[in-house]
C-alpha cells in the first residue's frame, strides 16, 4: 500500500519480522507497519526502525540498539538504504551459542 502525494511516495507498507529476544520484547512475531519518510526523499531503513520503536514500548527500545537488520534477506549496513513498498525487514538481536 503506497500512499502518494504529487507522485512521490509518502508512506509504505513494510513487513517487520522479529526474532529471539526482539520477538519477546515486541510481543509479536511479525507485523506490517505503515512507514512514512522522516525527511524529504524515499523511505529509508532508519524510518522503518523509527516506526518499529514508535509502535512498541521500552522493552523493544532496549533491545533494538544491539540488533542487526536484514532488508529482503540482505544485511543492512547503511540505515539510509531505501525501502520500497512491500519490503521485509528482519530484526535480529545478537545470538549466543555455537
Backbone as a chain_set.jsonl record, in Angstrom:
{"seq": "XXXXXXXXXXXXXXXXXXXXXXXXXXXXXXXXXXXXXXXXXXXXXXXXXXXXXXXXXXXXXXXXXXXXXXXXXXXXXXXXXXXXXXXXXXXXXXXXXX", "coords": {"N": [[0.841, -1.174, 0.0], [1.042, 1.865, -1.123], [1.058, 5.207, -0.336], [0.501, 8.169, -1.994], [1.508, 11.504, -2.805], [1.378, 14.047, -5.017], [2.795, 12.383, -6.784], [5.031, 11.459, -5.379], [6.096, 8.921, -3.186], [4.784, 8.754, 0.082], [4.19, 7.146, 2.189], [4.701, 3.762, 3.084], [3.937, 0.243, 3.087], [5.471, -2.0, 5.183], [6.693, -5.137, 5.955], [7.556, -6.384, 9.046], [9.639, -8.555, 10.744], [10.294, -10.262, 13.759], [12.862, -11.678, 15.765], [13.961, -14.093, 18.203], [15.099, -12.564, 21.148], [14.159, -10.058, 20.365], [11.657, -10.673, 19.389], [10.405, -11.529, 21.747], [10.455, -9.124, 23.185], [8.948, -7.432, 21.537], [6.547, -8.734, 21.495], [5.181, -9.861, 19.425], [5.397, -11.918, 16.478], [5.575, -10.993, 13.919], [4.669, -8.088, 11.969], [2.869, -5.688, 9.988], [3.833, -2.539, 9.117], [2.867, 0.821, 8.513], [4.848, 3.063, 7.02], [6.304, 6.235, 7.029], [8.388, 8.6, 5.327], [11.026, 10.093, 7.134], [12.233, 12.386, 6.425], [12.562, 14.604, 3.577], [12.397, 12.793, 0.525], [13.057, 9.303, -0.258], [11.574, 6.565, 1.651], [13.524, 5.247, 4.213], [15.685, 2.707, 5.656], [16.212, 3.511, 8.273], [13.902, 4.976, 8.842], [12.003, 2.949, 8.988], [12.957, 1.535, 11.195], [12.623, 3.516, 13.138], [9.811, 3.613, 13.094], [9.221, 1.072, 14.062], [10.178, 1.329, 16.691], [8.431, 3.324, 17.596], [6.058, 1.957, 17.598], [6.129, 0.235, 19.721], [6.887, -0.532, 23.207], [9.281, 0.413, 25.813], [10.662, -1.942, 26.27], [11.309, -3.168, 23.8], [12.716, -1.042, 22.767], [14.994, -1.139, 24.307], [16.258, -3.365, 23.307], [16.664, -3.034, 20.541], [18.989, -1.324, 19.907], [21.138, -3.134, 19.988], [20.632, -4.811, 17.923], [20.841, -6.343, 14.662], [19.922, -5.924, 11.208], [17.996, -7.201, 8.495], [17.164, -6.528, 5.205], [14.894, -7.625, 3.051], [16.289, -10.026, 3.151], [18.954, -9.275, 2.972], [21.807, -8.009, 4.588], [21.581, -4.98, 6.386], [23.691, -2.48, 6.255], [23.949, 0.172, 6.002], [21.915, 2.512, 7.222], [20.592, 4.375, 5.744], [19.656, 3.184, 3.536], [17.365, 2.744, 0.901], [13.907, 1.888, 1.133], [11.316, -0.06, -0.192], [7.796, -0.255, -1.047], [6.152, -2.986, 0.387], [8.456, -4.314, 1.109], [10.539, -6.349, 3.297], [11.619, -6.314, 6.595], [13.868, -7.726, 8.803], [14.365, -8.108, 12.252], [17.026, -8.691, 14.187], [18.343, -9.783, 17.108], [21.478, -10.024, 18.967], [22.82, -13.306, 18.812], [23.464, -16.103, 20.861], [25.61, -18.914, 21.358], [26.884, -21.874, 19.709]], "CA": [[0.0, 0.0, 0.0], [1.811, 3.094, -1.195], [0.267, 6.427, -0.315], [1.275, 9.139, -2.751], [1.099, 12.896, -2.903], [2.113, 14.636, -6.131], [3.657, 11.403, -7.412], [6.123, 10.997, -4.519], [5.573, 8.092, -2.105], [4.911, 9.336, 1.41], [4.051, 6.079, 3.179], [4.799, 2.422, 2.52], [3.679, -0.893, 3.969], [6.681, -2.798, 5.35], [6.52, -6.277, 6.852], [8.662, -6.463, 10.003], [9.675, -9.833, 11.455], [11.122, -10.197, 14.963], [13.453, -12.955, 16.121], [14.542, -14.325, 19.524], [14.812, -11.556, 22.169], [13.354, -8.982, 19.775], [10.285, -11.199, 19.346], [9.884, -11.483, 23.116], [10.265, -7.719, 23.568], [7.871, -6.853, 20.726], [5.294, -9.41, 21.811], [4.615, -10.387, 18.177], [6.414, -12.497, 15.599], [5.685, -10.094, 12.769], [3.596, -7.112, 11.782], [3.049, -4.803, 8.85], [3.76, -1.146, 9.558], [2.791, 1.882, 7.518], [6.027, 3.86, 7.344], [6.492, 7.482, 6.289], [9.76, 9.111, 5.311], [11.289, 11.053, 8.195], [12.744, 13.595, 5.79], [12.249, 14.54, 2.148], [13.051, 11.717, -0.194], [12.449, 7.98, -0.085], [11.578, 5.934, 2.96], [14.816, 4.586, 4.432], [15.692, 1.704, 6.725], [16.121, 4.222, 9.556], [12.497, 5.339, 9.054], [11.316, 1.731, 9.412], [13.394, 1.271, 12.565], [11.921, 4.505, 13.967], [8.409, 3.191, 13.182], [9.226, -0.081, 14.964], [10.313, 1.847, 18.058], [7.218, 4.071, 17.94], [4.937, 1.024, 17.723], [6.325, -0.637, 20.871], [7.33, 0.131, 24.438], [10.713, 0.493, 26.1], [11.313, -3.264, 26.229], [11.923, -3.322, 22.48], [13.696, 0.053, 22.621], [16.222, -1.576, 24.969], [16.849, -4.443, 22.517], [16.98, -2.604, 19.172], [20.35, -0.842, 19.664], [22.069, -4.244, 19.81], [20.156, -5.638, 16.816], [21.188, -6.145, 13.255], [18.71, -5.913, 10.399], [18.046, -7.69, 7.127], [16.128, -5.988, 4.333], [14.686, -8.613, 1.993], [17.311, -11.05, 3.267], [20.298, -8.712, 2.819], [22.2, -7.224, 5.758], [21.521, -3.524, 6.28], [24.892, -1.883, 6.842], [23.731, 1.612, 5.904], [20.499, 2.736, 7.54], [19.973, 5.277, 4.766], [19.217, 2.342, 2.42], [15.965, 2.96, 0.53], [12.964, 0.801, 1.34], [10.186, 0.016, -1.111], [6.529, -0.801, -0.601], [6.118, -4.44, 0.408], [9.723, -4.892, 1.556], [10.514, -7.06, 4.566], [12.743, -6.024, 7.473], [14.032, -8.655, 9.91], [15.036, -7.541, 13.422], [17.82, -9.8, 14.725], [19.218, -9.465, 18.24], [22.658, -10.905, 18.987], [22.534, -14.698, 19.164], [24.532, -16.803, 21.582], [25.661, -20.342, 21.043], [27.978, -22.28, 18.865]], "C": [[0.89, 1.243, 0.0], [0.84, 4.258, -1.216], [1.101, 7.493, -1.008], [0.642, 10.522, -2.699], [1.973, 13.529, -3.972], [3.145, 13.675, -6.714], [4.784, 10.876, -6.551], [5.556, 10.135, -3.396], [5.802, 8.75, -0.748], [4.781, 8.286, 2.5], [4.031, 4.736, 2.465], [4.385, 1.388, 3.552], [4.935, -1.756, 3.984], [6.384, -3.912, 6.347], [7.765, -6.37, 7.73], [8.541, -7.787, 10.747], [10.683, -9.735, 12.594], [11.617, -11.585, 15.327], [13.987, -12.926, 17.545], [14.124, -13.244, 20.528], [13.996, -10.388, 21.641], [11.891, -9.4, 19.695], [9.659, -11.133, 20.731], [9.586, -10.049, 23.535], [9.114, -7.07, 22.807], [6.518, -7.468, 21.063], [4.572, -9.944, 20.587], [5.744, -10.992, 17.352], [6.635, -11.637, 14.368], [4.495, -9.148, 12.74], [3.892, -6.325, 10.518], [2.827, -3.379, 9.346], [3.64, -0.233, 8.356], [3.875, 2.888, 7.905], [6.112, 5.072, 6.429], [7.954, 7.889, 6.342], [9.908, 10.157, 6.405], [11.817, 12.375, 7.669], [12.378, 13.52, 4.314], [13.036, 13.425, 1.469], [12.387, 10.392, 0.111], [12.411, 7.556, 1.378], [12.875, 5.141, 3.076], [14.697, 3.565, 5.561], [15.564, 2.373, 8.095], [14.686, 4.644, 9.868], [11.695, 4.126, 9.539], [11.686, 1.413, 10.857], [12.725, 2.255, 13.529], [10.449, 4.117, 14.155], [8.261, 1.984, 14.105], [9.275, 0.403, 16.409], [9.053, 2.579, 18.506], [6.033, 3.14, 18.202], [5.008, 0.168, 18.984], [6.851, 0.145, 22.065], [8.839, 0.03, 24.627], [11.41, -0.859, 26.097], [11.995, -3.479, 24.878], [12.968, -2.233, 22.254], [15.025, -0.321, 23.274], [16.964, -2.634, 24.159], [17.383, -3.939, 21.175], [18.409, -2.082, 18.984], [21.382, -1.956, 19.446], [21.737, -5.103, 18.589], [20.855, -5.331, 15.5], [19.894, -6.33, 12.469], [18.992, -6.499, 9.024], [16.897, -7.052, 6.372], [16.023, -6.921, 3.146], [15.821, -9.634, 1.964], [18.742, -10.572, 3.15], [20.612, -7.823, 4.019], [22.152, -5.73, 5.461], [22.738, -2.968, 7.008], [24.764, -0.359, 6.893], [22.246, 1.876, 6.114], [19.826, 3.766, 6.646], [19.55, 4.516, 3.505], [17.735, 2.564, 2.159], [15.152, 1.692, 0.727], [11.792, 1.02, 0.395], [8.936, -0.591, -0.491], [6.576, -2.325, -0.684], [7.42, -5.095, 0.826], [9.55, -5.533, 2.932], [11.787, -6.753, 5.349], [12.744, -7.025, 8.618], [14.833, -7.974, 11.01], [15.697, -8.695, 14.16], [18.674, -9.358, 15.895], [20.461, -10.342, 18.17], [22.243, -12.306, 19.445], [23.724, -15.289, 19.888], [24.521, -18.264, 21.143], [26.767, -20.639, 20.074], [27.515, -23.034, 17.753]], "O": [[1.43, 1.616, 1.041], [-0.09, 4.288, -2.021], [2.264, 7.702, -0.663], [-0.572, 10.68, -2.57], [3.196, 13.543, -3.837], [4.24, 14.09, -7.094], [5.448, 9.92, -6.95], [4.626, 10.563, -2.712], [6.894, 9.244, -0.469], [5.22, 8.513, 3.627], [3.434, 4.585, 1.399], [4.473, 1.634, 4.755], [5.41, -2.193, 2.936], [5.885, -3.661, 7.444], [8.887, -6.427, 7.227], [7.492, -8.108, 11.305], [11.779, -9.2, 12.426], [10.876, -12.562, 15.213], [14.411, -11.882, 18.041], [12.931, -13.028, 20.74], [13.222, -9.787, 22.386], [10.993, -8.585, 19.905], [8.507, -10.725, 20.873], [8.566, -9.791, 24.175], [8.384, -6.25, 23.366], [5.478, -6.82, 20.937], [3.45, -10.437, 20.705], [6.906, -10.621, 17.511], [7.744, -11.563, 13.839], [3.472, -9.371, 13.387], [5.026, -6.3, 10.038], [1.785, -3.054, 9.915], [4.239, -0.482, 7.309], [3.826, 3.487, 8.979], [6.004, 4.953, 5.209], [8.668, 7.56, 7.289], [9.034, 11.004, 6.589], [11.843, 13.371, 8.392], [11.929, 12.474, 3.846], [14.19, 13.16, 1.806], [11.292, 10.35, 0.671], [13.114, 8.109, 2.224], [13.272, 4.446, 2.141], [13.728, 3.567, 6.32], [14.881, 1.854, 8.978], [14.291, 4.669, 11.033], [10.818, 4.256, 10.392], [10.819, 1.06, 11.656], [12.307, 1.864, 14.618], [9.9, 4.274, 15.246], [7.284, 1.885, 14.847], [8.505, -0.059, 17.251], [8.65, 2.471, 19.664], [5.113, 3.493, 18.94], [4.058, -0.551, 19.294], [7.211, 1.317, 21.955], [9.571, -0.38, 23.726], [12.63, -0.92, 25.939], [13.141, -3.928, 24.828], [13.993, -2.479, 21.618], [16.078, 0.139, 22.831], [18.177, -2.784, 24.309], [18.442, -4.377, 20.726], [19.007, -2.385, 17.952], [22.396, -1.733, 18.783], [22.484, -6.024, 18.26], [21.374, -4.239, 15.268], [18.9, -6.829, 12.996], [20.073, -6.32, 8.462], [15.767, -7.041, 6.859], [16.94, -7.007, 2.329], [16.261, -10.057, 0.895], [19.665, -11.383, 3.22], [19.797, -6.992, 4.42], [22.624, -5.276, 4.419], [22.799, -2.988, 8.237], [25.39, 0.304, 7.72], [21.419, 1.507, 5.281], [18.626, 4.008, 6.771], [19.134, 5.127, 2.52], [16.934, 2.572, 3.094], [15.635, 0.58, 0.518], [11.335, 2.147, 0.206], [9.016, -1.349, 0.475], [6.99, -2.886, -1.699], [7.489, -6.323, 0.895], [8.565, -5.297, 3.632], [12.895, -6.909, 4.836], [11.747, -7.164, 9.327], [15.852, -7.338, 10.742], [15.017, -9.57, 14.696], [19.644, -8.625, 15.7], [20.499, -11.301, 17.399], [21.421, -12.462, 20.348], [24.871, -14.995, 19.551], [23.525, -18.764, 20.62], [27.506, -19.743, 19.667], [28.316, -23.466, 16.924]]}, "num_chains": 1, "name": "protein.A"}
